[in-house]
Amino acid sequence: MDKSEAAVIERLAADTKIGYSLDRKFYCDDAVFEADMDRVVSRKWIVAGHVDRVRNKGDYFLYKIGNESIIIVRSGESTINAFYNVCRHRGSLICTKPEGRVARLTCGYHAWSYGLDGALLAARLMPADFSKKDNGLHRCHIRVFYGFIFINLCDEAPVDFDASFADLAPYLDFHGFADAKIAYAQSYPTTANWKLIVENFVECYHCAPAHPEFCSMHPPEALIAFDAVDKYLPALRAWETRAASLGRPLGTVDDGPESSHLRLLLQRTIREGYDSETQDGRPASSLMGKRLGFDQGRMYLSFSPFTQLVATNDFAVLFLFTPRSTLHTDVDLYWLVDRHATEVDVKRMIWGWDETTKQDKDITENNQAGILSRHYQPGRYSEHERRVVTFQQWYLAQFGHTLACTNSGA
Amino acid sequence: MDKSEAAVIERLAADTKIGYSLDRKFYCDDAVFEADMDRVVSRKWIVAGHVDRVRNKGDYFLYKIGNESIIIVRSGESTINAFYNVCRHRGSLICTKPEGRVARLTCGYHAWSYGLDGALLAARLMPADFSKKDNGLHRCHIRVFYGFIFINLCDEAPVDFDASFADLAPYLDFHGFADAKIAYAQSYPTTANWKLIVENFVECYHCAPAHPEFCSMHPPEALIAFDAVDKYLPALRAWETRAASLGRPLGTVDDGPESSHLRLLLQRTIREGYDSETQDGRPASSLMGKRLGFDQGRMYLSFSPFTQLVATNDFAVLFLFTPRSTLHTDVDLYWLVDRHATEVDVKRMIWGWDETTKQDKDITENNQAGILSRHYQPGRYSEHERRVVTFQQWYLAQFGHTLACTNSGA
Amino acid sequence: MDKSEAAVIERLAADTKIGYSLDRKFYCDDAVFEADMDRVVSRKWIVAGHVDRVRNKGDYFLYKIGNESIIIVRSGESTINAFYNVCRHRGSLICTKPEGRVARLTCGYHAWSYGLDGALLAARLMPADFSKKDNGLHRCHIRVFYGFIFINLCDEAPVDFDASFADLAPYLDFHGFADAKIAYAQSYPTTANWKLIVENFVECYHCAPAHPEFCSMHPPEALIAFDAVDKYLPALRAWETRAASLGRPLGTVDDGPESSHLRLLLQRTIREGYDSETQDGRPASSLMGKRLGFDQGRMYLSFSPFTQLVATNDFAVLFLFTPRSTLHTDVDLYWLVDRHATEVDVKRMIWGWDETTKQDKDITENNQAGILSRHYQPGRYSEHERRVVTFQQWYLAQFGHTLACTNSGA
C-alpha cells in the first residue's frame, strides 16, 4: 500500500459513520482495491480448497487470487505445498491447467523442472555460478487443518495459525471434514467488489424477499439476524439437549472487530421435521463425521470473511469468496460429503445453495451497479444487519481505524 | 468537475481555433468526459422518452445516462415521476428490467418498498430513530411537454424549463405529439464520443456521399447546410403559403451559442411529389396532429444537442443521443405516429432513418477510430458545416470559453 | 515520451542487471509502452508487408501499429506510398477495409478525395482561403527493398535506410524476394507485450521442450544458441563449400546493441537428408531466387526485432511482430514462394511454422500471465539466451542506457 492509497483510505474512513453502508469509493476505486489486497487479503489465512482435490502424490490444483496463481500440490502422504505459479527463470506460468497430476513441476517454456517440494532440480546450460539452491519456487504459507487447505499470501511471518483457529478443532473433528470428499463443485463469478459479497452473506435481512428456497428449509425465527431471538430460544434449547445426546459439541464462536479473522460459529435447527437442508428435508447423503444420528441441526462457520462453511448432517457447503479485481470476485462452492458415501443425490443436495447462490450473484451485481451512481449515498442498516456493521468495523481496523461501537444516534 | 478536469478543458479550449475540428482530447480523454457530464450533460433538459411508454399508472421504463439509471414512472393520471434507481438502504438498483408495470417500487434485495411518488413505505426492522420520511428516493427533475418526457440531472435548481421551451408550443401542438404513440423503436449503440455523434447530425455535408436513401427523399437544395439557399427560396416560399393554408404554423428557431439549449427549428419541403419521407413518397400512416391535409413539408427540431426530432406529415422520428462513457454513446430512435392510427406500414416508415442511422453509426465510429491516431489534427470545416462550429462554440461556452464568431482567416 | 515516462524508464533501467530478465514494469506498464512507441517503435524501419500485396496500381492494404492505421498503396509502376489513414478534414479513417483496389483515396464521410500520391484532389464547398495543397494526407516514410515494404513512423528524418540495410542486398537478391509471391498468410494475435515476443523468438533454449516439429527439421547442434558450436563446425564448413558451389553468397551479419536495428543474419544447415523445412524434408514449392539446386541450407535474417525472416530453399517465412498496446501484439506470418511457382503444397509448407507459432503464442501468453504476479522477479538467463541479453542491451540503449557487457558475477 503506497502513500496515496493510504491517504485514500484515511480520508474515506474518517467519513464513515457507524450503522451506515460505506462510501462508494470503497466498492469502486482501484486504489482501495490495491490497499485491500495489501492490507487485508494478503494477511489472512484463506481457504483455497479441500484436501480431496489433492489426494495422491503429485495431485495439484491452481488457486487464483488477485493477480496471483498459486499451485497447491501434494508432495507426500502428509505434505501439501503451495507455490507461486511463476518460474524463477523468466516468469512463465508453470502449470497452465486448472488441475492435474504431475511427477515434477516442469515449466513448459524452457523445461526448468522443480520437485514437488519446490526445489529446482533441472535447469540446462546455466552459467557456472548459477545456484539451483537459490532458485526454488517461491513458497506461499500453507496449513492444512481438518481437510481445509489454508493459504496466506503474507511476505513476512503470517499471523499464528493455531492461535487463530485451534479452538475450532472439536467442531471440525465432529463434522468429519478431514474425512470428507467433494461431491459437487460450482463457480459463480460475480461482477461486484468482494466486500459487497461478504456483506450480503453475513446478513439474512434479505433472505425473506430474495431466497424462497433457502427460507423453506429453515424455521423463520432462526433466520433473523443470525441471533437466537427470544421466541426461538425454547426450541433451540430443546434441540441443543437432543443434539448433545447425539454427540454434537455445542458452543459458539463470535469474534469481535478487533480479531484477526472475525470468525463466527453458530449452531441452529433446520425446519421442523427436516433431516437435511434439501427441498423435502430428506437426506441427500449419509451421515457425516462422528454423528450418532440425524439431529436436525446445522452449523454456520465463518473462518474469515473470505471463507464460509454451512454444514447440515449429511453434507456441507464450503464457500470461497476470492477477490480478483475491484469489480470482480470469484465465488466457488464445494459440496462436501462423507468420503465413504456411496449414494449421493447431487440434484437434491445442491438444490438449496445452488439456487440461493445464483440469487446472491444477481443481488450483489445489482447492488454494485446501483452504487456506481453519483446519487448513491451510505444508507442506514436495519437491526438485522449488525453483522455487516461488525464486518465494516473489522475491515477498517485492518487499516488502523476504529469505528465507535455504539449504534445509537446513527 | 474537479480542478484537474477544469485545467484540461482550459488548456484545450485555449488552443481551439474557430472553423476547425476540436483537439483529439475532447473526443478521447476520460477527464474531458467527466467534465462534460458535470458541466454540460447534467445541466440540460434532455428527452428521456415519450409518454406512450408510460400510459398507465405504474408503467415505468429505465433511462440510462452516464453511470446513472433513472426510473421514469407514472404515478397518476397527470403525474410522471423520475427517480434515481438507487435504493436508499444499501444502494442496489431497484428496477432491474428495462420496463414494466408495478404497484410499488420494491427493491429486490431487502424489500424496501417505495410508493410511485418515491416515498419510502416499508422498511422492516429499522432502528427506532430511523426516519422513513428522510429516506424517499432521490428525485430527478422531470417535465412532460407535449408528450416528451424531459429530465434534468442537475443537483440544484435547473435552468427554467418554460423560459427554455415554451415558445415551441404552437409547433408541438400542431404536430400532435402529445397524442402520439410509438410505432417502432430501435437502438444503435455507437462506439464514439457523444460530440462526434452530435457533430455528425447537425451537418448535411456528408449526406450526398453517405446517405443515398436520405437524399432520395429530399430536394437537393434543401439539404445544403440546413440553410435555405437562394435557388431553393422560391420553392420554399411557395410551399410556406400552401402549408399555412393547411394549418401549419410557420416560423424558425435558431438559438445562438450563448443559449442554454442551442435549439433549432427549421421547416422545409420534402422531394417534389412526395407526401412522406418514405422510399416511394406514399404515407406510411395517417395524418398526425391538426393537419388538414398532406402539405409535403417536414420539420426538423433540435431540442438540444442530445434530443433531435424530425417530423414528416404522417410520422416523426425522435432521436436520443445519450452519453454513456468517453467512447460510448447510446443512439435510440422512436418512430411516432398518431395514437389512433390503425394501419402503420412499419417497414416503409423506418426505411429512411433506419438505413441512415446505421450509416451514421459506421461513419462516427470510423471518425472516432481515425481521431485516435497521433496524426489526427484539427481540420478545416466547409461552409456546410457551420452548425458544427456553432455547436462547438456552444459547447465551450458551457465551460466559460468564447470562440470568436468570425470565420475569416481560419 | 513525456517526463514521467522518461523517469519510469530511468528508474527501471538503473535497476536492471545484465544477464537477468527485465523488471515486470517493462512488460506490464502503460507508461513504458508509451515510451516504447515514442523512442523505439516509431524510430525504426519496420517491414509492413511484401510488394505482392500491392502488385497493381491502386492496390492497397492497411497496416495497424499502436493506435495508427497506415495505408500502403501503389500509385504507379515503381511507386508505393504510405499514408496515415486519417482524413485531413475531420479525422475519419479513409480506408476501412483491410485491403482493396481504389482509383482514389476517398473518405466515406464527406467525400474528400485524395490521389494515390496523397494530394487532396476534391473537397467540396470549402472556404475561399482553404488550401488544398496544404491538406494532403500525412505521409509515413516508406522504402521498398527487394520486395519488402519498410515503413518508419518517425516525425523527423529517420535513420538512413541504405546505411542500415544496403549490405544485405546480395543475400536478398540471391533469395529472389523481390520476385516472390505470398502463398499463404496467417495471423496469431498474442496477449503479451511485444518484448516478450521478441525475446522468445531470439533464443532457441526453449526449442527442445516446446517445439517438436521445429526440432525435427534441424540438426540438434544447429539449434543451440544460434551459434555454431564446435561439434557442428565440420558439418557447417562442408555445407558452406557445397552451398557456395550452388551460388549461395556466404557471410554473417551480427549487429551489436549499439546498432540501430540489431540485425542478425545466420546461415545453417537443415536436417541431414532434408531439402526443405517440411515434415518429410521434401520441397513444398520450386527453388527460389538464383539457386542452382537444393543446398540443404537455411537463412535466418532479422531485419530488426520487429521483422524476422526464415528462408529455406523453396519458401521463406516473413514474421511481423507489431506492438498494438501494452499487452497486445500482432504476430503475422507470410509464406513467400517464387512468383512463378505453380505447384505449392501449402499444407506441407506451413506445417512447421504454423505449429511452432501457435506454440509460441501459448508460451508468450503464459509468460506474460506469470509476470503479472507480484512474485515475479527478474531471473537468470542461460548461456543459450545471450541474444535476449543483447536485445535488452539494445532496447535500453534506445533510452540512452548502457548495460555493461560482462556476464560475470551476474
GROMACS .gro file of N, CA and C in nm, chain C residues 298-342:
model
  135
 1118ARG      N    1   1.959  -2.309  -4.478
 1118ARG     CA    2   1.856  -2.212  -4.445
 1118ARG      C    3   1.923  -2.080  -4.403
 1119MET      N    4   1.850  -1.971  -4.419
 1119MET     CA    5   1.899  -1.842  -4.375
 1119MET      C    6   1.802  -1.787  -4.271
 1120TYR      N    7   1.857  -1.738  -4.162
 1120TYR     CA    8   1.776  -1.665  -4.065
 1120TYR      C    9   1.820  -1.520  -4.071
 1121LEU      N   10   1.728  -1.431  -4.101
 1121LEU     CA   11   1.761  -1.289  -4.113
 1121LEU      C   12   1.665  -1.206  -4.029
 1122SER      N   13   1.720  -1.136  -3.931
 1122SER     CA   14   1.640  -1.045  -3.851
 1122SER      C   15   1.671  -0.903  -3.898
 1123PHE      N   16   1.573  -0.840  -3.965
 1123PHE     CA   17   1.593  -0.701  -4.009
 1123PHE      C   18   1.596  -0.606  -3.889
 1124SER      N   19   1.523  -0.644  -3.789
 1124SER     CA   20   1.513  -0.568  -3.663
 1124SER      C   21   1.436  -0.658  -3.568
 1125PRO      N   22   1.426  -0.624  -3.441
 1125PRO     CA   23   1.346  -0.709  -3.353
 1125PRO      C   24   1.200  -0.724  -3.399
 1126PHE      N   25   1.152  -0.634  -3.485
 1126PHE     CA   26   1.012  -0.637  -3.526
 1126PHE      C   27   0.988  -0.719  -3.653
 1127THR      N   28   1.094  -0.751  -3.724
 1127THR     CA   29   1.080  -0.816  -3.855
 1127THR      C   30   1.180  -0.929  -3.869
 1128GLN      N   31   1.130  -1.050  -3.882
 1128GLN     CA   32   1.216  -1.167  -3.890
 1128GLN      C   33   1.187  -1.241  -4.020
 1129LEU      N   34   1.287  -1.309  -4.070
 1129LEU     CA   35   1.272  -1.381  -4.196
 1129LEU      C   36   1.348  -1.512  -4.185
 1130VAL      N   37   1.284  -1.621  -4.224
 1130VAL     CA   38   1.348  -1.751  -4.226
 1130VAL      C   39   1.330  -1.808  -4.365
 1131ALA      N   40   1.441  -1.842  -4.431
 1131ALA     CA   41   1.431  -1.887  -4.569
 1131ALA      C   42   1.496  -2.023  -4.587
 1132THR      N   43   1.418  -2.118  -4.633
 1132THR     CA   44   1.474  -2.244  -4.679
 1132THR      C   45   1.486  -2.233  -4.832
 1133ASN      N   46   1.514  -2.338  -4.903
 1133ASN     CA   47   1.543  -2.323  -5.047
 1133ASN      C   48   1.421  -2.291  -5.132
 1134ASP      N   49   1.304  -2.342  -5.091
 1134ASP     CA   50   1.187  -2.329  -5.178
 1134ASP      C   51   1.079  -2.237  -5.124
 1135PHE      N   52   1.093  -2.193  -4.998
 1135PHE     CA   53   0.998  -2.093  -4.946
 1135PHE      C   54   1.065  -2.018  -4.832
 1136ALA      N   55   1.003  -1.907  -4.797
 1136ALA     CA   56   1.054  -1.828  -4.684
 1136ALA      C   57   0.934  -1.785  -4.601
 1137VAL      N   58   0.960  -1.761  -4.472
 1137VAL     CA   59   0.852  -1.713  -4.386
 1137VAL      C   60   0.893  -1.577  -4.330
 1138LEU      N   61   0.805  -1.480  -4.353
 1138LEU     CA   62   0.825  -1.345  -4.302
 1138LEU      C   63   0.742  -1.329  -4.175
 1139PHE      N   64   0.805  -1.285  -4.066
 1139PHE     CA   65   0.736  -1.269  -3.938
 1139PHE      C   66   0.728  -1.120  -3.905
 1140LEU      N   67   0.607  -1.068  -3.887
 1140LEU     CA   68   0.590  -0.929  -3.845
 1140LEU      C   69   0.539  -0.926  -3.701
 1141PHE      N   70   0.618  -0.867  -3.613
 1141PHE     CA   71   0.578  -0.852  -3.472
 1141PHE      C   72   0.540  -0.706  -3.451
 1142THR      N   73   0.413  -0.678  -3.431
 1142THR     CA   74   0.367  -0.540  -3.431
 1142THR      C   75   0.301  -0.503  -3.298
 1143PRO      N   76   0.364  -0.413  -3.222
 1143PRO     CA   77   0.304  -0.371  -3.094
 1143PRO      C   78   0.171  -0.298  -3.118
 1144ARG      N   79   0.068  -0.337  -3.044
 1144ARG     CA   80  -0.062  -0.269  -3.054
 1144ARG      C   81  -0.095  -0.196  -2.923
 1145SER      N   82  -0.072  -0.263  -2.811
 1145SER     CA   83  -0.089  -0.198  -2.681
 1145SER      C   84  -0.002  -0.273  -2.582
 1146THR      N   85   0.000  -0.228  -2.457
 1146THR     CA   86   0.092  -0.286  -2.359
 1146THR      C   87   0.091  -0.439  -2.361
 1147LEU      N   88  -0.027  -0.496  -2.365
 1147LEU     CA   89  -0.039  -0.642  -2.354
 1147LEU      C   90  -0.085  -0.711  -2.482
 1148HIS      N   91  -0.085  -0.639  -2.593
 1148HIS     CA   92  -0.130  -0.700  -2.719
 1148HIS      C   93  -0.031  -0.672  -2.832
 1149THR      N   94   0.004  -0.779  -2.900
 1149THR     CA   95   0.097  -0.770  -3.011
 1149THR      C   96   0.043  -0.851  -3.127
 1150ASP      N   97   0.045  -0.791  -3.245
 1150ASP     CA   98   0.007  -0.868  -3.363
 1150ASP      C   99   0.127  -0.949  -3.409
 1151VAL      N  100   0.102  -1.075  -3.440
 1151VAL     CA  101   0.204  -1.162  -3.498
 1151VAL      C  102   0.147  -1.212  -3.630
 1152ASP      N  103   0.207  -1.168  -3.740
 1152ASP     CA  104   0.155  -1.203  -3.873
 1152ASP      C  105   0.263  -1.271  -3.954
 1153LEU      N  106   0.227  -1.385  -4.010
 1153LEU     CA  107   0.323  -1.462  -4.089
 1153LEU      C  108   0.282  -1.463  -4.237
 1154TYR      N  109   0.382  -1.447  -4.322
 1154TYR     CA  110   0.361  -1.457  -4.467
 1154TYR      C  111   0.458  -1.560  -4.522
 1155TRP      N  112   0.403  -1.661  -4.589
 1155TRP     CA  113   0.488  -1.760  -4.655
 1155TRP      C  114   0.512  -1.715  -4.799
 1156LEU      N  115   0.638  -1.697  -4.835
 1156LEU     CA  116   0.673  -1.649  -4.968
 1156LEU      C  117   0.729  -1.762  -5.052
 1157VAL      N  118   0.691  -1.764  -5.179
 1157VAL     CA  119   0.747  -1.862  -5.273
 1157VAL      C  120   0.784  -1.787  -5.401
 1158ASP      N  121   0.850  -1.859  -5.491
 1158ASP     CA  122   0.884  -1.797  -5.619
 1158ASP      C  123   0.755  -1.754  -5.690
 1159ARG      N  124   0.762  -1.637  -5.750
 1159ARG     CA  125   0.642  -1.580  -5.810
 1159ARG      C  126   0.585  -1.668  -5.919
 1160HIS      N  127   0.670  -1.749  -5.981
 1160HIS     CA  128   0.625  -1.831  -6.093
 1160HIS      C  129   0.595  -1.975  -6.052
 1161ALA      N  130   0.604  -2.001  -5.925
 1161ALA     CA  131   0.575  -2.137  -5.878
 1161ALA      C  132   0.429  -2.171  -5.909
 1162THR      N  133   0.408  -2.289  -5.963
 1162THR     CA  134   0.270  -2.325  -5.999
 1162THR      C  135   0.213  -2.431  -5.906
   0.00000   0.00000   0.00000
